[in-house]
XYZ file of C-alpha atoms in Angstrom:
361
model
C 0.000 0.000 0.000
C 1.571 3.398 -1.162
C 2.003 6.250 1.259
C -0.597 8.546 -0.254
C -3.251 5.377 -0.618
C -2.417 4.977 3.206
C -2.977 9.202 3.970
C -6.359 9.060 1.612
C -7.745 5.849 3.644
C -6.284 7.685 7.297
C -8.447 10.786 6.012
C -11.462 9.466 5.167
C -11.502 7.421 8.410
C -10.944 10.647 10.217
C -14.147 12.293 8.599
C -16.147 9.464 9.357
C -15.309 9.443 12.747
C -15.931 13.222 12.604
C -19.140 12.863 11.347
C -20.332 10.147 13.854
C -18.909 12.438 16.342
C -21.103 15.224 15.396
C -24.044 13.433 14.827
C -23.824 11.434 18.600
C -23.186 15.300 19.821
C -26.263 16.435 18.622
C -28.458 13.555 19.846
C -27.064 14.128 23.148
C -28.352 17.893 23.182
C -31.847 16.391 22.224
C -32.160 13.751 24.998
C -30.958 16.865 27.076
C -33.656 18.697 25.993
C -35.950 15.912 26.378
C -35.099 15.606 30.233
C -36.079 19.070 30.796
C -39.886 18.501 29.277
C -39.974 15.783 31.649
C -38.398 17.799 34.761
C -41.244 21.204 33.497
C -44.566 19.534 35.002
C -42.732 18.179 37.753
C -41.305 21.634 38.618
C -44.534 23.812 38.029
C -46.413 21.102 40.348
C -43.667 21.778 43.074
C -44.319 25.623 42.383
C -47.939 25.359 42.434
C -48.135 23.297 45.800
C -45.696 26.280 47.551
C -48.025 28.827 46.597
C -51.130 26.544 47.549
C -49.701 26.071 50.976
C -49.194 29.493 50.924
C -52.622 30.420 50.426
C -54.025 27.983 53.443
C -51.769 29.293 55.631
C -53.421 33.176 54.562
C -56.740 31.547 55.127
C -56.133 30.015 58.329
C -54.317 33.852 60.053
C -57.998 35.141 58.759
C -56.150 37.551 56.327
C -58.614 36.228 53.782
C -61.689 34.705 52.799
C -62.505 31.206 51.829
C -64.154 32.649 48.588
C -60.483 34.658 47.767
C -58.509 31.833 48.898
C -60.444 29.835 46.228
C -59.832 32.515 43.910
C -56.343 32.666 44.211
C -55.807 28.902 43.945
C -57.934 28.941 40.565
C -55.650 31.944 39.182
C -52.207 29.958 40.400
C -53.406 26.816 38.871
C -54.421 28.088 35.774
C -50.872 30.559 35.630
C -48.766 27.125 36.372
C -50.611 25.532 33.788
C -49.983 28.182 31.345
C -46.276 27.607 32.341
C -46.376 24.343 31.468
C -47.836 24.734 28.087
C -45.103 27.494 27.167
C -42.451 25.777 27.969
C -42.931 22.571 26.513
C -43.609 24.247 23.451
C -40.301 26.425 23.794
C -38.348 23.171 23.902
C -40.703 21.332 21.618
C -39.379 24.429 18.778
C -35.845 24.131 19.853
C -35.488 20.474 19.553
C -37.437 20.281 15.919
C -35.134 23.470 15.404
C -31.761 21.409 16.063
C -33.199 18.566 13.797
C -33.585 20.613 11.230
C -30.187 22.631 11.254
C -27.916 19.744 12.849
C -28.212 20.606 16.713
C -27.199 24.383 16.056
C -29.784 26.798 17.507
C -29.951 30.881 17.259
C -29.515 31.193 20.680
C -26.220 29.476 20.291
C -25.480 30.886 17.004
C -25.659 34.542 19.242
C -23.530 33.035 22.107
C -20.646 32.499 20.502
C -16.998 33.469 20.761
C -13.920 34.519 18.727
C -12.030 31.631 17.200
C -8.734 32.009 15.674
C -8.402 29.501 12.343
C -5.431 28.684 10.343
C -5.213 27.232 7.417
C -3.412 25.324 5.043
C -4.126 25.487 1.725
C -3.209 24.280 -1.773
C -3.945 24.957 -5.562
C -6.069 28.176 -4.952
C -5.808 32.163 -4.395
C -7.543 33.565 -0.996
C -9.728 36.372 -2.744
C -9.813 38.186 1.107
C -6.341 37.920 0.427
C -5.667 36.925 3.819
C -3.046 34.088 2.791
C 0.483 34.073 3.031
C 2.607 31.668 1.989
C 0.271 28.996 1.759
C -1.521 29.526 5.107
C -4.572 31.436 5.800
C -4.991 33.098 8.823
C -8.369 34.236 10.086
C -11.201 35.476 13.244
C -14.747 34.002 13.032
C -17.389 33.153 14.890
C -17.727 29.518 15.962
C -20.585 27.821 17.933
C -19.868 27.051 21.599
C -22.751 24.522 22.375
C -23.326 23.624 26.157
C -24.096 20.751 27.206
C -26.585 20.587 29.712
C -26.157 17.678 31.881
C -21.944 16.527 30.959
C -21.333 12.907 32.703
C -17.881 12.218 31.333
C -15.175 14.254 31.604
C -11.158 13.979 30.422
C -7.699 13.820 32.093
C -4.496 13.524 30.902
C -2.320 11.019 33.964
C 1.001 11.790 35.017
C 2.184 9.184 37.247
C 5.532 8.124 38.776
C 7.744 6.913 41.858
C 9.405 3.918 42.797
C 9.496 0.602 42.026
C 10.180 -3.355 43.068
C 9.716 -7.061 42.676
C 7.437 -8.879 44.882
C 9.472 -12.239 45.059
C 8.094 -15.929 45.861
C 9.458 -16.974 49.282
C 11.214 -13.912 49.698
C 9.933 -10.259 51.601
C 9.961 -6.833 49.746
C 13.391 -5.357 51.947
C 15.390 -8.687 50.457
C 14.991 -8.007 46.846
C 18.118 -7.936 44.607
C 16.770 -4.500 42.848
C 17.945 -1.253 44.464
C 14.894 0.686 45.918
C 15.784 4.385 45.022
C 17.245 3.150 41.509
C 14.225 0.915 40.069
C 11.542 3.706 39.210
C 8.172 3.546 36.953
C 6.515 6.017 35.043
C 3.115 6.391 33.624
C 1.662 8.773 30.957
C -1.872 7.886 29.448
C -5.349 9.733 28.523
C -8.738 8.694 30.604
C -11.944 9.393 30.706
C -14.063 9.626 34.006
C -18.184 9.123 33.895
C -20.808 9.230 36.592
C -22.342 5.913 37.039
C -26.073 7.463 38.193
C -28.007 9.800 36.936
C -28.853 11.829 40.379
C -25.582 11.339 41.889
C -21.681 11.647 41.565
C -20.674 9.893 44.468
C -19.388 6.794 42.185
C -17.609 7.206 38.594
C -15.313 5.037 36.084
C -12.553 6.323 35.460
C -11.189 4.061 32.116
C -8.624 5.215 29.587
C -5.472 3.882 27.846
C -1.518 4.066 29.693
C 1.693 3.822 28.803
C 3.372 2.105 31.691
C 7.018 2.035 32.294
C 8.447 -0.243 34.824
C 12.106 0.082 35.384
C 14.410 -2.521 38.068
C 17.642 -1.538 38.799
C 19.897 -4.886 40.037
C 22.099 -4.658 43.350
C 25.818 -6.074 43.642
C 27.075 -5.283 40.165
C 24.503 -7.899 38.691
C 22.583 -7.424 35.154
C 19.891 -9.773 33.455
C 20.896 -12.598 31.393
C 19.015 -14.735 29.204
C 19.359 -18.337 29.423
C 17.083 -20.196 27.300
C 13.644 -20.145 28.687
C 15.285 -18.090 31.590
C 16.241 -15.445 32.913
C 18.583 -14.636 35.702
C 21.039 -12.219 37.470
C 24.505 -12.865 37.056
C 27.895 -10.411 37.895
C 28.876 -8.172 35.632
C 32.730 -8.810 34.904
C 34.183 -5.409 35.493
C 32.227 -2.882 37.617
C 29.270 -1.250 36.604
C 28.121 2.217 36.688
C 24.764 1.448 36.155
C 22.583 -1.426 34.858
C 18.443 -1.184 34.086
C 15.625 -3.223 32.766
C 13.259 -1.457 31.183
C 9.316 -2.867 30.252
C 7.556 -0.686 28.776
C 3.281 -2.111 28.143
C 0.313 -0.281 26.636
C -2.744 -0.962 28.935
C -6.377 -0.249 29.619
C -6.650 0.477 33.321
C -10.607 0.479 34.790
C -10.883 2.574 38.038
C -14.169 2.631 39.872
C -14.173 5.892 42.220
C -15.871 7.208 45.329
C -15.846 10.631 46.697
C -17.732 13.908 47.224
C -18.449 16.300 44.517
C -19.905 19.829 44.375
C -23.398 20.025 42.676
C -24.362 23.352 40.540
C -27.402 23.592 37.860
C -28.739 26.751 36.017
C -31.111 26.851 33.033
C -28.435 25.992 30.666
C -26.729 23.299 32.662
C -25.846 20.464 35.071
C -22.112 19.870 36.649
C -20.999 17.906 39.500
C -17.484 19.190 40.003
C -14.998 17.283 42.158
C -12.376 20.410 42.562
C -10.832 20.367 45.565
C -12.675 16.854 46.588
C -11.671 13.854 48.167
C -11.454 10.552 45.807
C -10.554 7.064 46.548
C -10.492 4.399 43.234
C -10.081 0.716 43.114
C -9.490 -1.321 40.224
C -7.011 -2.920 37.680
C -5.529 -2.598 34.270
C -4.861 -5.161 31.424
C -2.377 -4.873 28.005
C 0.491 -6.360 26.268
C 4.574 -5.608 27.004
C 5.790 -3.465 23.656
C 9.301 -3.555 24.459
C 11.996 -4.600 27.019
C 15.293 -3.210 27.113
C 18.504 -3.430 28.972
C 20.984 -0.273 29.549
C 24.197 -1.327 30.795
C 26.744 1.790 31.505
C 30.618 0.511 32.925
C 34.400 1.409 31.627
C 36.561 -1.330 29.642
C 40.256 -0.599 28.925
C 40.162 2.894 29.913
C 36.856 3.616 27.969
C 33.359 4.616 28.839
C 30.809 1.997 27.625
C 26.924 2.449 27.084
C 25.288 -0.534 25.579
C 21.462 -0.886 25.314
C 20.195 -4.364 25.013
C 16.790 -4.257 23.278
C 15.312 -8.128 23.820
C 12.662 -9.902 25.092
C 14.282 -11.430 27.892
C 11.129 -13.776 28.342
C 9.443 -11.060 30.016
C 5.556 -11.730 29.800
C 3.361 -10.387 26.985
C 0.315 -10.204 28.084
C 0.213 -7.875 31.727
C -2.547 -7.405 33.781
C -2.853 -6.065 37.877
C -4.804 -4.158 40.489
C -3.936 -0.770 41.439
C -5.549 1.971 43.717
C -5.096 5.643 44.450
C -6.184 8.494 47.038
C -6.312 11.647 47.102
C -7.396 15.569 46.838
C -8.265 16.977 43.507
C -6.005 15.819 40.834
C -3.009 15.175 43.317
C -3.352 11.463 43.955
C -1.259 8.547 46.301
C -0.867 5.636 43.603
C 0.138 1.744 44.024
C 0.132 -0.744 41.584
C 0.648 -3.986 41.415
C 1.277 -7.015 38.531
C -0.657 -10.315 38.923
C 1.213 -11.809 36.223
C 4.906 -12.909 36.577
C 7.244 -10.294 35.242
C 9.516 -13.173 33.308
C 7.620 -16.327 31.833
C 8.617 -19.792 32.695
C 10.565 -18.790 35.927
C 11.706 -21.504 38.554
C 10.723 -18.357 41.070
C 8.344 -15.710 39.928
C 8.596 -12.035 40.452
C 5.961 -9.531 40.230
C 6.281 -5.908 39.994
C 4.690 -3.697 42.584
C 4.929 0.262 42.238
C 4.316 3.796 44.665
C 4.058 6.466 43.742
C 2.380 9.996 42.603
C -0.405 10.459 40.082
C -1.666 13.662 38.511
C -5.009 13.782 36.587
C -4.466 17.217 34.638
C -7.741 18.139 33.032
């Protein structure tokens, strides 16, 4: 497949997704709409039961009659009715409205906002003669849609600290891999959504990680490959510093608890956890992309680097729990590897990490 068959296929996909995109957008902004016909009636009924009460209450202190009380329930029953009617009929326009022009009202089209575009174009002159040198540069107005009641939200993660084996028959302070020198790192994109409808106490938080799990060996050892296995030896001149790097792609699936603050207006619905407590439990899953030994020592008077890039048996498919804690986006994080960091092992280690995570959104 040529390189410009392979750009004309990666664009097309790209529009499609675009236009699914757009068109799961809109529907959204309908069913929105369609929650606040069925949250009118309920609220007028509230509304009209206040001022009821209200009225009894006037009856009872003798400030007036039975005949005006009855009166004034008639006129507030008829004026919450009326409310009804109009606003159904307000969102009844504005959803056959979006239909019609592809979930772009007026109202929106009037609350709008300066965009800066540039552009790259080919093959033609810019008759506003705003291009130069191929790029057009431009301010218009875009549409800034709202979404009324947003359940899913996005981070980028930022985690990292230090990290170990977990060794059969053996505890975590007699491992062979130095403690400050064996570090992990994480970078990924996730995506956190309320669970219920009326509540943000629980959420998912899901996404997709790059995971980076480093062990640095004590006692001038470094990994060899033997076979089906893989074991520390001695190095045979001193070394300045030896690593194994494994570096997965995985899908991690938090579920998390914890307060949020709750805010709604005409135009919208957000539970914000700012400044919140949050607590998640859960686990990830993926596949080992690389592994990678960097061994750093001096032979005959000469500084050596070599980097090792092999599989050293390590275990393809990864999966583990994990948990963190915290305020905000400032999080305590631990994970740990159910499956064996080498395959086929007479004694299996796992990997087991502490650290910091960030959730920047």
């Amino acid at each position: 497949m040529t390189t410009l068959t392979r750009l004309t296929l990666t664009f097309i996909i790209f529009l499609l997704i675009q236009s699914l995109s757009a068109q799961t957008e809109v529907q959204q902004k309908i069913d929105s709409l369609q929650q606040q016909k069925e949250r009118v009636a309920l609220q007028e009924k509230e509304a009209l039961k206040k001022e009821v009460e209200a009225i009894v209450m006037r009856q009872k202190s003798g400030e007036i009659t039975a005949e005006e009380a009855r009166e004034l329930k008639e006129e507030a029953a008829r004026k919450r009715a009326l409310n009804i009617e109009n606003k159904l009929a307000i969102l009844d326009n504005t959803i056959a409205l979006m239909q019609r022009n592809g979930g772009v009202t007026d109202a929106e089209q009037d609350s709008t906002q300066y965009v800066t575009k540039i552009e790259i174009g080919w093959g033609h002159r810019d008759t506003e003669n705003s291009r130069i040198f191929g790029i057009r540069y431009s301010d218009r107005k875009e549409p800034k849609p709202v979404v009324y009641d947003r359940r899913t939200y996005s981070d980028l993660v930022l985690a990292f600290g230090i990290n170990n084996a977990i060794i059969d028959g053996q505890s975590l302070g007699d491992s062979p891999y130095e403690l400050g020198g064996s570090r992990f790192f994480e970078l990924g994109v996730s995506w956190r959504t309320r669970v219920f409808k009326n509540t943000n106490f629980m959420r998912i938080n899901y996404g997709l990680s790059l995971q980076f799990n480093g062990l640095q060996p004590k006692d001038n050892q470094y990994f060899v490959s033997d076979g089906p296995e893989t074991t520390l030896e001695t190095f045979d001149v001193d070394l300045r510093k030896a690593k194994l790097r494994m570096d997965n792609l995985v899908v991690p699936v938090y579920f998390e608890f914890g307060p949020s603050k709750f805010t709604e207006t005409e135009t919208k619905i957000r539970y914000s956890i700012r400044n919140q407590f949050r607590i998640g439990f859960g686990g990830f899953a993926g596949f080992n992309i690389g592994t990678r030994q960097k061994l750093k020592y001096d032979r005959n008077g000469e500084r050596v680097k070599d980097k090792l890039k092999r599989g050293y048996n390590s275990s393809d498919f990864v999966y583990g729990i994990g948990a963190y804690v915290g305020i905000d986006g400032v999080l305590l994080y631990t994970k740990y590897d159910l499956n064996p960091i080498f395959q086929d092992a007479s004694i299996e280690q796992r990997n087991i990490s502490f650290g910091l995570r960030f959730d920047m959104d």
